[in-house]
Structures are given as C-alpha cells and as structure tokens.
Amino acid sequence: MKIAFLTDPLDEFKIYKDTTFAMMREAAKRGHELYTFEPQDMAYAGGEVVAQIRRIRLTGEAVWYQAEVVGEMALTKFDAVLQRKDPPFDMEYVYATYLLELAELAGARVFNKPAAIRSHNEKLSIAQFPQFTAPTIVTRDEARLRRFHAEHGDIILKPLDGMGGAGVFKVGADGLNLGAIIEMLTQNGSRTIMGQRYIPEIKHGDKRVLLIGGKVVPFSLARIPVAGEVRGNLAAGGTGVAQPLTAKESEIASTLAPILAQRGLLLVGCDVIGNYLTEVNVTSPTCFQEITQQTGFDVAAMFIDALERV
C-alpha cells in the first residue's frame, strides 16, 4: 500500500511515544510505502486536490527518517490517506477537512472520514450517548452555568475546542472564582462551553479506551493526575498506566465501537472517568505506544490490520 500521512512537522515528533510514528513503523515493517505532507502543502488546483509530497524511509536511528521530495501528487494516487494532524480544531483544520472531503469524493480513501471528524466535536459527541455520561451542560449563558453549579456543587468547566487539558477548571462547592472562570471561558458570553459534574474517580485516572475498526483494544491507558491537579492528560503532567478494561469501560466501548466505525471513524479514543464517558476523540487519538510498552498488546498492528481490511 501507498500510505500518505497528513501530520505535524516530522522533526517535532517524540518518537518514543508518538502514535503516528508507531503506525508508520508497523506499516513499514509490512512493506508499505510511507509518504507525508502537512496541511499547508494541500491545494485544490486543476480540478483536484493535490499536495506537495515527501516519501520517507525510517532509519531506526536518532535521526529517525530520511525524506525524498516527490513533488505534487493528487491524493487519489494513494491507497490510504491518514489524517494525523493534531488540534487545535480551528478554521484551518476545518478547511483541511473540506479539502480532504473533496479528495474523497474523487476517490481518495481518507481515515478518519473528514465529514465524520467535523460532525463529532470531541466534547459534545458524548451527548449522543447520555446513558454513559455524568450530568452535563453546554451553554454560554452564565445564569444556566450558575444554576448547574448550585445543583451539583463540585463541577468541571472546559472549552469545547481544547486539547491536552488546556482550559479545564474545577470549581468547588464554595463557588470560588466561578464568575471569573465563566467570564474567561465564555469570553463574556460569546463562546459556548461545557460543564460537567466533577467525577472524583479522576484520582484513579482519566482512561483512554481505543476503538479500532469497530473493535475494542482490551487495555486502557489511565492518565493519573499529579498531586494537586484534576487533569490527567499526559500533556498536563499525568502519568500513564496501562490496565485491562473494567466491565463498564468494556460496555461503553463495545456500544460505541460499531456505531462510530459505521460513521467512518476508523480510530477513536474514548475518555472514561469512573463509570462515565467524558470525551470522544476523533482528530488524532494517541496512546498506542504506552499501552504496547506496558502490556505487550500491539496496538499499531491492530490498527494496520484494520487499515488493510477497509
């Protein structure tokens, strides 16, 4: 297969933990050809979506890749195009999904499906599965947010477009700084945010549960917060501990997996705290290497197996 990866700059990869690198390594081991491009390399020109493409070879050394400039190619020339650009999910990200969708309409095979990425806000998507969620509110209205706090006491407030735990606040029962936090996150009522009842089981970890091709990876990565933090995200200093799925995590994952796969989401990262689904990550889910290193379960192999089947 010829596989093109839409990525962040390769020189910024931390290959000891990077999931896209794990995908590349497994694909190369099977003899697939690897190509890369970045969002700014794409264009709609001459009636088709093209990109400035580089072919890469993995070296197995500290300088981990060698690149050869191939030049402009239509995305339809590849057997698979993998969207692995990290958020922020800003308008440039959205424009990239539109270009990928145009390529898809011309015959390119894009994963995850661009329209499905746009349709599944990573915070709001949990509202499609209310049987698995803690009490939640989505609004920009300060009065509603204050009533939600009054009802539930300890709550979490967060933006709808954040990543890595950025902009996540816990407000205690005393309501200290509630007004200031609402003003900041909503930008004085001009931006919609999410509130959730605080789940104290976060101390045991914010679990990343991976769904691949409609199937469930049997281990999660519990991102455990550092002392004094309520965010388990690895980017916020959390520690990743792989562990078998609990019965509830298995229930949530097995319910969502076929639904999301049918919608064109080959790879999904569900976040679960305690017994509650808190996010559905579809842009660039991670944690392959941490799970594999700690359990021996080869997540990248499962992913490339699924890619070869579709």
PDB file of N, CA and C in Angstrom, residues 18-116:
ATOM      1  N   ASP A  18       5.162   8.661  20.223  1.00  0.00           N
ATOM      2  CA  ASP A  18       4.239   9.188  19.213  1.00  0.00           C
ATOM      3  C   ASP A  18       3.456   8.063  18.539  1.00  0.00           C
ATOM      4  N   THR A  19       2.143   8.215  18.502  1.00  0.00           N
ATOM      5  CA  THR A  19       1.276   7.197  17.906  1.00  0.00           C
ATOM      6  C   THR A  19       1.415   7.147  16.398  1.00  0.00           C
ATOM      7  N   THR A  20       1.530   8.294  15.734  1.00  0.00           N
ATOM      8  CA  THR A  20       1.695   8.292  14.281  1.00  0.00           C
ATOM      9  C   THR A  20       2.980   7.565  13.898  1.00  0.00           C
ATOM     10  N   PHE A  21       4.046   7.786  14.663  1.00  0.00           N
ATOM     11  CA  PHE A  21       5.297   7.058  14.403  1.00  0.00           C
ATOM     12  C   PHE A  21       5.080   5.560  14.556  1.00  0.00           C
ATOM     13  N   ALA A  22       4.332   5.141  15.571  1.00  0.00           N
ATOM     14  CA  ALA A  22       4.064   3.710  15.749  1.00  0.00           C
ATOM     15  C   ALA A  22       3.321   3.141  14.548  1.00  0.00           C
ATOM     16  N   MET A  23       2.367   3.906  14.009  1.00  0.00           N
ATOM     17  CA  MET A  23       1.672   3.477  12.794  1.00  0.00           C
ATOM     18  C   MET A  23       2.647   3.323  11.636  1.00  0.00           C
ATOM     19  N   MET A  24       3.517   4.329  11.467  1.00  0.00           N
ATOM     20  CA  MET A  24       4.487   4.296  10.380  1.00  0.00           C
ATOM     21  C   MET A  24       5.421   3.096  10.503  1.00  0.00           C
ATOM     22  N   ARG A  25       5.902   2.856  11.694  1.00  0.00           N
ATOM     23  CA  ARG A  25       6.853   1.760  11.916  1.00  0.00           C
ATOM     24  C   ARG A  25       6.219   0.413  11.577  1.00  0.00           C
ATOM     25  N   GLU A  26       4.977   0.216  12.002  1.00  0.00           N
ATOM     26  CA  GLU A  26       4.299  -1.042  11.710  1.00  0.00           C
ATOM     27  C   GLU A  26       4.014  -1.181  10.223  1.00  0.00           C
ATOM     28  N   ALA A  27       3.596  -0.086   9.585  1.00  0.00           N
ATOM     29  CA  ALA A  27       3.321  -0.131   8.145  1.00  0.00           C
ATOM     30  C   ALA A  27       4.594  -0.433   7.359  1.00  0.00           C
ATOM     31  N   ALA A  28       5.707   0.210   7.746  1.00  0.00           N
ATOM     32  CA  ALA A  28       6.976  -0.023   7.052  1.00  0.00           C
ATOM     33  C   ALA A  28       7.436  -1.469   7.229  1.00  0.00           C
ATOM     34  N   LYS A  29       7.227  -2.018   8.412  1.00  0.00           N
ATOM     35  CA  LYS A  29       7.615  -3.410   8.688  1.00  0.00           C
ATOM     36  C   LYS A  29       6.900  -4.370   7.745  1.00  0.00           C
ATOM     37  N   ARG A  30       5.699  -3.992   7.318  1.00  0.00           N
ATOM     38  CA  ARG A  30       4.920  -4.847   6.417  1.00  0.00           C
ATOM     39  C   ARG A  30       5.193  -4.554   4.942  1.00  0.00           C
ATOM     40  N   GLY A  31       6.102  -3.620   4.676  1.00  0.00           N
ATOM     41  CA  GLY A  31       6.462  -3.319   3.294  1.00  0.00           C
ATOM     42  C   GLY A  31       5.638  -2.241   2.629  1.00  0.00           C
ATOM     43  N   HIS A  32       4.783  -1.546   3.380  1.00  0.00           N
ATOM     44  CA  HIS A  32       4.010  -0.454   2.799  1.00  0.00           C
ATOM     45  C   HIS A  32       4.897   0.773   2.595  1.00  0.00           C
ATOM     46  N   GLU A  33       4.580   1.564   1.598  1.00  0.00           N
ATOM     47  CA  GLU A  33       5.329   2.790   1.301  1.00  0.00           C
ATOM     48  C   GLU A  33       4.749   3.951   2.108  1.00  0.00           C
ATOM     49  N   LEU A  34       5.631   4.773   2.682  1.00  0.00           N
ATOM     50  CA  LEU A  34       5.220   5.871   3.546  1.00  0.00           C
ATOM     51  C   LEU A  34       5.463   7.211   2.876  1.00  0.00           C
ATOM     52  N   TYR A  35       4.432   8.061   2.913  1.00  0.00           N
ATOM     53  CA  TYR A  35       4.518   9.417   2.372  1.00  0.00           C
ATOM     54  C   TYR A  35       3.938  10.380   3.404  1.00  0.00           C
ATOM     55  N   THR A  36       4.396  11.618   3.375  1.00  0.00           N
ATOM     56  CA  THR A  36       3.883  12.606   4.331  1.00  0.00           C
ATOM     57  C   THR A  36       3.643  13.947   3.650  1.00  0.00           C
ATOM     58  N   PHE A  37       2.730  14.703   4.252  1.00  0.00           N
ATOM     59  CA  PHE A  37       2.519  16.100   3.878  1.00  0.00           C
ATOM     60  C   PHE A  37       1.879  16.800   5.054  1.00  0.00           C
ATOM     61  N   GLU A  38       1.912  18.135   5.024  1.00  0.00           N
ATOM     62  CA  GLU A  38       1.332  18.959   6.073  1.00  0.00           C
ATOM     63  C   GLU A  38       0.149  19.745   5.496  1.00  0.00           C
ATOM     64  N   PRO A  39      -0.701  20.314   6.349  1.00  0.00           N
ATOM     65  CA  PRO A  39      -1.894  20.996   5.827  1.00  0.00           C
ATOM     66  C   PRO A  39      -1.594  22.075   4.790  1.00  0.00           C
ATOM     67  N   GLN A  40      -0.535  22.846   5.016  1.00  0.00           N
ATOM     68  CA  GLN A  40      -0.213  23.918   4.080  1.00  0.00           C
ATOM     69  C   GLN A  40       0.281  23.400   2.730  1.00  0.00           C
ATOM     70  N   ASP A  41       0.556  22.100   2.642  1.00  0.00           N
ATOM     71  CA  ASP A  41       1.003  21.508   1.385  1.00  0.00           C
ATOM     72  C   ASP A  41      -0.159  21.171   0.466  1.00  0.00           C
ATOM     73  N   MET A  42      -1.388  21.211   0.985  1.00  0.00           N
ATOM     74  CA  MET A  42      -2.554  20.844   0.186  1.00  0.00           C
ATOM     75  C   MET A  42      -3.093  22.018  -0.615  1.00  0.00           C
ATOM     76  N   ALA A  43      -3.690  21.694  -1.750  1.00  0.00           N
ATOM     77  CA  ALA A  43      -4.361  22.713  -2.569  1.00  0.00           C
ATOM     78  C   ALA A  43      -5.410  22.031  -3.439  1.00  0.00           C
ATOM     79  N   TYR A  44      -6.436  22.795  -3.778  1.00  0.00           N
ATOM     80  CA  TYR A  44      -7.359  22.382  -4.820  1.00  0.00           C
ATOM     81  C   TYR A  44      -6.940  23.138  -6.063  1.00  0.00           C
ATOM     82  N   ALA A  45      -6.460  22.420  -7.058  1.00  0.00           N
ATOM     83  CA  ALA A  45      -5.918  23.066  -8.258  1.00  0.00           C
ATOM     84  C   ALA A  45      -6.126  22.146  -9.449  1.00  0.00           C
ATOM     85  N   GLY A  46      -6.526  22.736 -10.556  1.00  0.00           N
ATOM     86  CA  GLY A  46      -6.738  21.940 -11.759  1.00  0.00           C
ATOM     87  C   GLY A  46      -7.848  20.921 -11.612  1.00  0.00           C
ATOM     88  N   GLY A  47      -8.810  21.213 -10.730  1.00  0.00           N
ATOM     89  CA  GLY A  47      -9.957  20.328 -10.578  1.00  0.00           C
ATOM     90  C   GLY A  47      -9.735  19.145  -9.671  1.00  0.00           C
ATOM     91  N   GLU A  48      -8.619  19.136  -8.910  1.00  0.00           N
ATOM     92  CA  GLU A  48      -8.376  18.027  -7.999  1.00  0.00           C
ATOM     93  C   GLU A  48      -7.599  18.517  -6.776  1.00  0.00           C
ATOM     94  N   VAL A  49      -7.633  17.708  -5.720  1.00  0.00           N
ATOM     95  CA  VAL A  49      -6.888  18.031  -4.506  1.00  0.00           C
ATOM     96  C   VAL A  49      -5.511  17.387  -4.595  1.00  0.00           C
ATOM     97  N   VAL A  50      -4.504  18.238  -4.498  1.00  0.00           N
ATOM     98  CA  VAL A  50      -3.120  17.783  -4.609  1.00  0.00           C
ATOM     99  C   VAL A  50      -2.363  18.210  -3.356  1.00  0.00           C
ATOM    100  N   ALA A  51      -1.176  17.668  -3.199  1.00  0.00           N
ATOM    101  CA  ALA A  51      -0.309  18.081  -2.093  1.00  0.00           C
ATOM    102  C   ALA A  51       1.138  17.913  -2.514  1.00  0.00           C
ATOM    103  N   GLN A  52       1.998  18.726  -1.911  1.00  0.00           N
ATOM    104  CA  GLN A  52       3.437  18.534  -2.065  1.00  0.00           C
ATOM    105  C   GLN A  52       3.846  17.384  -1.145  1.00  0.00           C
ATOM    106  N   ILE A  53       4.320  16.326  -1.738  1.00  0.00           N
ATOM    107  CA  ILE A  53       4.510  15.062  -1.039  1.00  0.00           C
ATOM    108  C   ILE A  53       5.999  14.752  -0.853  1.00  0.00           C
ATOM    109  N   ARG A  54       6.283  14.169   0.315  1.00  0.00           N
ATOM    110  CA  ARG A  54       7.612  13.595   0.544  1.00  0.00           C
ATOM    111  C   ARG A  54       7.454  12.101   0.816  1.00  0.00           C
ATOM    112  N   ARG A  55       8.322  11.297   0.240  1.00  0.00           N
ATOM    113  CA  ARG A  55       8.377   9.889   0.611  1.00  0.00           C
ATOM    114  C   ARG A  55       9.421   9.752   1.715  1.00  0.00           C
ATOM    115  N   ILE A  56       9.101   8.987   2.755  1.00  0.00           N
ATOM    116  CA  ILE A  56      10.050   8.845   3.847  1.00  0.00           C
ATOM    117  C   ILE A  56      10.427   7.382   4.050  1.00  0.00           C
ATOM    118  N   ARG A  57      11.629   7.209   4.577  1.00  0.00           N
ATOM    119  CA  ARG A  57      12.130   5.900   4.967  1.00  0.00           C
ATOM    120  C   ARG A  57      12.559   5.982   6.420  1.00  0.00           C
ATOM    121  N   LEU A  58      12.146   5.019   7.237  1.00  0.00           N
ATOM    122  CA  LEU A  58      12.535   5.010   8.645  1.00  0.00           C
ATOM    123  C   LEU A  58      13.934   4.427   8.778  1.00  0.00           C
ATOM    124  N   THR A  59      14.778   5.093   9.574  1.00  0.00           N
ATOM    125  CA  THR A  59      16.178   4.693   9.677  1.00  0.00           C
ATOM    126  C   THR A  59      16.467   3.801  10.874  1.00  0.00           C
ATOM    127  N   GLY A  60      15.610   3.867  11.920  1.00  0.00           N
ATOM    128  CA  GLY A  60      15.896   3.137  13.145  1.00  0.00           C
ATOM    129  C   GLY A  60      16.977   3.781  13.987  1.00  0.00           C
ATOM    130  N   GLU A  61      17.314   5.024  13.683  1.00  0.00           N
ATOM    131  CA  GLU A  61      18.373   5.738  14.387  1.00  0.00           C
ATOM    132  C   GLU A  61      17.815   7.012  15.025  1.00  0.00           C
ATOM    133  N   ALA A  62      18.692   7.781  15.690  1.00  0.00           N
ATOM    134  CA  ALA A  62      18.252   9.005  16.361  1.00  0.00           C
ATOM    135  C   ALA A  62      17.631   9.980  15.373  1.00  0.00           C
ATOM    136  N   VAL A  63      18.256  10.176  14.240  1.00  0.00           N
ATOM    137  CA  VAL A  63      17.614  10.910  13.135  1.00  0.00           C
ATOM    138  C   VAL A  63      16.746   9.868  12.443  1.00  0.00           C
ATOM    139  N   TRP A  64      15.480   9.869  12.775  1.00  0.00           N
ATOM    140  CA  TRP A  64      14.645   8.681  12.594  1.00  0.00           C
ATOM    141  C   TRP A  64      14.079   8.480  11.194  1.00  0.00           C
ATOM    142  N   TYR A  65      14.233   9.481  10.324  1.00  0.00           N
ATOM    143  CA  TYR A  65      13.697   9.316   8.977  1.00  0.00           C
ATOM    144  C   TYR A  65      14.604   9.973   7.947  1.00  0.00           C
ATOM    145  N   GLN A  66      14.513   9.492   6.742  1.00  0.00           N
ATOM    146  CA  GLN A  66      15.090  10.154   5.578  1.00  0.00           C
ATOM    147  C   GLN A  66      13.947  10.490   4.637  1.00  0.00           C
ATOM    148  N   ALA A  67      13.992  11.663   4.054  1.00  0.00           N
ATOM    149  CA  ALA A  67      12.882  12.121   3.212  1.00  0.00           C
ATOM    150  C   ALA A  67      13.359  12.411   1.793  1.00  0.00           C
ATOM    151  N   GLU A  68      12.527  12.058   0.869  1.00  0.00           N
ATOM    152  CA  GLU A  68      12.762  12.358  -0.547  1.00  0.00           C
ATOM    153  C   GLU A  68      11.577  13.158  -1.060  1.00  0.00           C
ATOM    154  N   VAL A  69      11.851  14.316  -1.612  1.00  0.00           N
ATOM    155  CA  VAL A  69      10.778  15.142  -2.158  1.00  0.00           C
ATOM    156  C   VAL A  69      10.267  14.513  -3.442  1.00  0.00           C
ATOM    157  N   VAL A  70       8.999  14.159  -3.442  1.00  0.00           N
ATOM    158  CA  VAL A  70       8.372  13.563  -4.619  1.00  0.00           C
ATOM    159  C   VAL A  70       7.780  14.642  -5.511  1.00  0.00           C
ATOM    160  N   GLY A  71       7.225  15.698  -4.882  1.00  0.00           N
ATOM    161  CA  GLY A  71       6.577  16.754  -5.635  1.00  0.00           C
ATOM    162  C   GLY A  71       5.071  16.671  -5.528  1.00  0.00           C
ATOM    163  N   GLU A  72       4.382  17.344  -6.399  1.00  0.00           N
ATOM    164  CA  GLU A  72       2.931  17.439  -6.318  1.00  0.00           C
ATOM    165  C   GLU A  72       2.274  16.160  -6.799  1.00  0.00           C
ATOM    166  N   MET A  73       1.358  15.637  -5.965  1.00  0.00           N
ATOM    167  CA  MET A  73       0.598  14.447  -6.316  1.00  0.00           C
ATOM    168  C   MET A  73      -0.851  14.631  -5.905  1.00  0.00           C
ATOM    169  N   ALA A  74      -1.749  14.047  -6.673  1.00  0.00           N
ATOM    170  CA  ALA A  74      -3.156  14.016  -6.283  1.00  0.00           C
ATOM    171  C   ALA A  74      -3.322  13.005  -5.153  1.00  0.00           C
ATOM    172  N   LEU A  75      -4.191  13.332  -4.190  1.00  0.00           N
ATOM    173  CA  LEU A  75      -4.391  12.426  -3.056  1.00  0.00           C
ATOM    174  C   LEU A  75      -5.066  11.123  -3.475  1.00  0.00           C
ATOM    175  N   THR A  76      -5.681  11.107  -4.643  1.00  0.00           N
ATOM    176  CA  THR A  76      -6.291   9.878  -5.152  1.00  0.00           C
ATOM    177  C   THR A  76      -5.250   8.839  -5.560  1.00  0.00           C
ATOM    178  N   LYS A  77      -3.987   9.206  -5.618  1.00  0.00           N
ATOM    179  CA  LYS A  77      -2.933   8.275  -6.027  1.00  0.00           C
ATOM    180  C   LYS A  77      -2.509   7.335  -4.892  1.00  0.00           C
ATOM    181  N   PHE A  78      -3.019   7.588  -3.687  1.00  0.00           N
ATOM    182  CA  PHE A  78      -2.621   6.779  -2.536  1.00  0.00           C
ATOM    183  C   PHE A  78      -3.697   5.764  -2.191  1.00  0.00           C
ATOM    184  N   ASP A  79      -3.259   4.661  -1.611  1.00  0.00           N
ATOM    185  CA  ASP A  79      -4.217   3.642  -1.167  1.00  0.00           C
ATOM    186  C   ASP A  79      -4.937   4.067   0.108  1.00  0.00           C
ATOM    187  N   ALA A  80      -4.293   4.921   0.907  1.00  0.00           N
ATOM    188  CA  ALA A  80      -4.921   5.432   2.122  1.00  0.00           C
ATOM    189  C   ALA A  80      -4.279   6.766   2.470  1.00  0.00           C
ATOM    190  N   VAL A  81      -5.108   7.697   2.932  1.00  0.00           N
ATOM    191  CA  VAL A  81      -4.638   8.987   3.455  1.00  0.00           C
ATOM    192  C   VAL A  81      -5.077   9.033   4.914  1.00  0.00           C
ATOM    193  N   LEU A  82      -4.113   9.172   5.819  1.00  0.00           N
ATOM    194  CA  LEU A  82      -4.414   9.172   7.250  1.00  0.00           C
ATOM    195  C   LEU A  82      -4.319  10.586   7.791  1.00  0.00           C
ATOM    196  N   GLN A  83      -5.424  11.075   8.360  1.00  0.00           N
ATOM    197  CA  GLN A  83      -5.467  12.411   8.953  1.00  0.00           C
ATOM    198  C   GLN A  83      -4.889  12.321  10.366  1.00  0.00           C
ATOM    199  N   ARG A  84      -3.653  12.768  10.552  1.00  0.00           N
ATOM    200  CA  ARG A  84      -2.992  12.666  11.852  1.00  0.00           C
ATOM    201  C   ARG A  84      -2.480  14.024  12.328  1.00  0.00           C
ATOM    202  N   LYS A  85      -3.098  15.091  11.844  1.00  0.00           N
ATOM    203  CA  LYS A  85      -2.743  16.426  12.309  1.00  0.00           C
ATOM    204  C   LYS A  85      -3.408  16.676  13.657  1.00  0.00           C
ATOM    205  N   ASP A  86      -2.609  17.096  14.639  1.00  0.00           N
ATOM    206  CA  ASP A  86      -3.149  17.412  15.959  1.00  0.00           C
ATOM    207  C   ASP A  86      -4.016  18.667  15.908  1.00  0.00           C
ATOM    208  N   PRO A  87      -4.971  18.792  16.855  1.00  0.00           N
ATOM    209  CA  PRO A  87      -5.654  20.075  17.024  1.00  0.00           C
ATOM    210  C   PRO A  87      -4.637  21.156  17.360  1.00  0.00           C
ATOM    211  N   PRO A  88      -4.982  22.450  17.395  1.00  0.00           N
ATOM    212  CA  PRO A  88      -6.343  22.951  17.632  1.00  0.00           C
ATOM    213  C   PRO A  88      -7.266  22.781  16.428  1.00  0.00           C
ATOM    214  N   PHE A  89      -8.528  22.556  16.765  1.00  0.00           N
ATOM    215  CA  PHE A  89      -9.555  22.380  15.751  1.00  0.00           C
ATOM    216  C   PHE A  89     -10.089  23.761  15.364  1.00  0.00           C
ATOM    217  N   ASP A  90      -9.229  24.498  14.686  1.00  0.00           N
ATOM    218  CA  ASP A  90      -9.581  25.856  14.270  1.00  0.00           C
ATOM    219  C   ASP A  90     -10.090  25.821  12.831  1.00  0.00           C
ATOM    220  N   MET A  91     -10.322  26.994  12.243  1.00  0.00           N
ATOM    221  CA  MET A  91     -10.873  27.020  10.888  1.00  0.00           C
ATOM    222  C   MET A  91      -9.900  26.445   9.864  1.00  0.00           C
ATOM    223  N   GLU A  92      -8.605  26.569  10.086  1.00  0.00           N
ATOM    224  CA  GLU A  92      -7.657  25.950   9.158  1.00  0.00           C
ATOM    225  C   GLU A  92      -7.791  24.436   9.187  1.00  0.00           C
ATOM    226  N   TYR A  93      -8.031  23.893  10.377  1.00  0.00           N
ATOM    227  CA  TYR A  93      -8.262  22.449  10.492  1.00  0.00           C
ATOM    228  C   TYR A  93      -9.531  22.078   9.717  1.00  0.00           C
ATOM    229  N   VAL A  94     -10.580  22.887   9.885  1.00  0.00           N
ATOM    230  CA  VAL A  94     -11.839  22.623   9.177  1.00  0.00           C
ATOM    231  C   VAL A  94     -11.629  22.712   7.666  1.00  0.00           C
ATOM    232  N   TYR A  95     -10.901  23.728   7.197  1.00  0.00           N
ATOM    233  CA  TYR A  95     -10.637  23.846   5.757  1.00  0.00           C
ATOM    234  C   TYR A  95      -9.896  22.615   5.242  1.00  0.00           C
ATOM    235  N   ALA A  96      -8.968  22.092   6.050  1.00  0.00           N
ATOM    236  CA  ALA A  96      -8.249  20.884   5.643  1.00  0.00           C
ATOM    237  C   ALA A  96      -9.215  19.713   5.476  1.00  0.00           C
ATOM    238  N   THR A  97     -10.210  19.604   6.358  1.00  0.00           N
ATOM    239  CA  THR A  97     -11.179  18.514   6.211  1.00  0.00           C
ATOM    240  C   THR A  97     -12.023  18.702   4.955  1.00  0.00           C
ATOM    241  N   TYR A  98     -12.315  19.939   4.589  1.00  0.00           N
ATOM    242  CA  TYR A  98     -13.055  20.171   3.345  1.00  0.00           C
ATOM    243  C   TYR A  98     -12.240  19.714   2.135  1.00  0.00           C
ATOM    244  N   LEU A  99     -10.943  20.041   2.124  1.00  0.00           N
ATOM    245  CA  LEU A  99     -10.092  19.608   1.019  1.00  0.00           C
ATOM    246  C   LEU A  99      -9.998  18.084   0.982  1.00  0.00           C
ATOM    247  N   LEU A 100      -9.844  17.468   2.144  1.00  0.00           N
ATOM    248  CA  LEU A 100      -9.789  16.004   2.192  1.00  0.00           C
ATOM    249  C   LEU A 100     -11.100  15.393   1.713  1.00  0.00           C
ATOM    250  N   GLU A 101     -12.211  16.046   2.017  1.00  0.00           N
ATOM    251  CA  GLU A 101     -13.504  15.528   1.570  1.00  0.00           C
ATOM    252  C   GLU A 101     -13.646  15.632   0.051  1.00  0.00           C
ATOM    253  N   LEU A 102     -13.136  16.722  -0.525  1.00  0.00           N
ATOM    254  CA  LEU A 102     -13.134  16.830  -1.985  1.00  0.00           C
ATOM    255  C   LEU A 102     -12.296  15.716  -2.606  1.00  0.00           C
ATOM    256  N   ALA A 103     -11.154  15.436  -2.003  1.00  0.00           N
ATOM    257  CA  ALA A 103     -10.324  14.331  -2.485  1.00  0.00           C
ATOM    258  C   ALA A 103     -11.064  13.013  -2.363  1.00  0.00           C
ATOM    259  N   GLU A 104     -11.782  12.844  -1.278  1.00  0.00           N
ATOM    260  CA  GLU A 104     -12.556  11.624  -1.047  1.00  0.00           C
ATOM    261  C   GLU A 104     -13.634  11.458  -2.117  1.00  0.00           C
ATOM    262  N   LEU A 105     -14.297  12.543  -2.454  1.00  0.00           N
ATOM    263  CA  LEU A 105     -15.333  12.480  -3.483  1.00  0.00           C
ATOM    264  C   LEU A 105     -14.762  12.071  -4.838  1.00  0.00           C
ATOM    265  N   ALA A 106     -13.482  12.369  -5.037  1.00  0.00           N
ATOM    266  CA  ALA A 106     -12.808  11.992  -6.291  1.00  0.00           C
ATOM    267  C   ALA A 106     -12.248  10.580  -6.238  1.00  0.00           C
ATOM    268  N   GLY A 107     -12.369   9.924  -5.088  1.00  0.00           N
ATOM    269  CA  GLY A 107     -11.927   8.535  -4.991  1.00  0.00           C
ATOM    270  C   GLY A 107     -10.859   8.251  -3.962  1.00  0.00           C
ATOM    271  N   ALA A 108     -10.335   9.280  -3.289  1.00  0.00           N
ATOM    272  CA  ALA A 108      -9.328   9.044  -2.249  1.00  0.00           C
ATOM    273  C   ALA A 108      -9.969   8.344  -1.058  1.00  0.00           C
ATOM    274  N   ARG A 109      -9.178   7.541  -0.362  1.00  0.00           N
ATOM    275  CA  ARG A 109      -9.644   6.819   0.830  1.00  0.00           C
ATOM    276  C   ARG A 109      -9.010   7.491   2.037  1.00  0.00           C
ATOM    277  N   VAL A 110      -9.815   8.241   2.789  1.00  0.00           N
ATOM    278  CA  VAL A 110      -9.317   9.091   3.871  1.00  0.00           C
ATOM    279  C   VAL A 110      -9.825   8.565   5.209  1.00  0.00           C
ATOM    280  N   PHE A 111      -8.921   8.483   6.183  1.00  0.00           N
ATOM    281  CA  PHE A 111      -9.251   7.985   7.525  1.00  0.00           C
ATOM    282  C   PHE A 111      -8.629   8.910   8.567  1.00  0.00           C
ATOM    283  N   ASN A 112      -9.408   9.362   9.552  1.00  0.00           N
ATOM    284  CA  ASN A 112     -10.830   9.204   9.692  1.00  0.00           C
ATOM    285  C   ASN A 112     -11.561  10.009   8.616  1.00  0.00           C
ATOM    286  N   LYS A 113     -12.782   9.622   8.346  1.00  0.00           N
ATOM    287  CA  LYS A 113     -13.578  10.285   7.318  1.00  0.00           C
ATOM    288  C   LYS A 113     -13.708  11.764   7.667  1.00  0.00           C
ATOM    289  N   PRO A 114     -13.381  12.674   6.732  1.00  0.00           N
ATOM    290  CA  PRO A 114     -13.381  14.111   7.061  1.00  0.00           C
ATOM    291  C   PRO A 114     -14.712  14.629   7.589  1.00  0.00           C
ATOM    292  N   ALA A 115     -15.813  14.239   6.968  1.00  0.00           N
ATOM    293  CA  ALA A 115     -17.117  14.712   7.435  1.00  0.00           C
ATOM    294  C   ALA A 115     -17.407  14.199   8.835  1.00  0.00           C
ATOM    295  N   ALA A 116     -16.952  12.984   9.145  1.00  0.00           N
ATOM    296  CA  ALA A 116     -17.183  12.425  10.476  1.00  0.00           C
ATOM    297  C   ALA A 116     -16.367  13.168  11.525  1.00  0.00           C
TER     298      ALA A 116
END
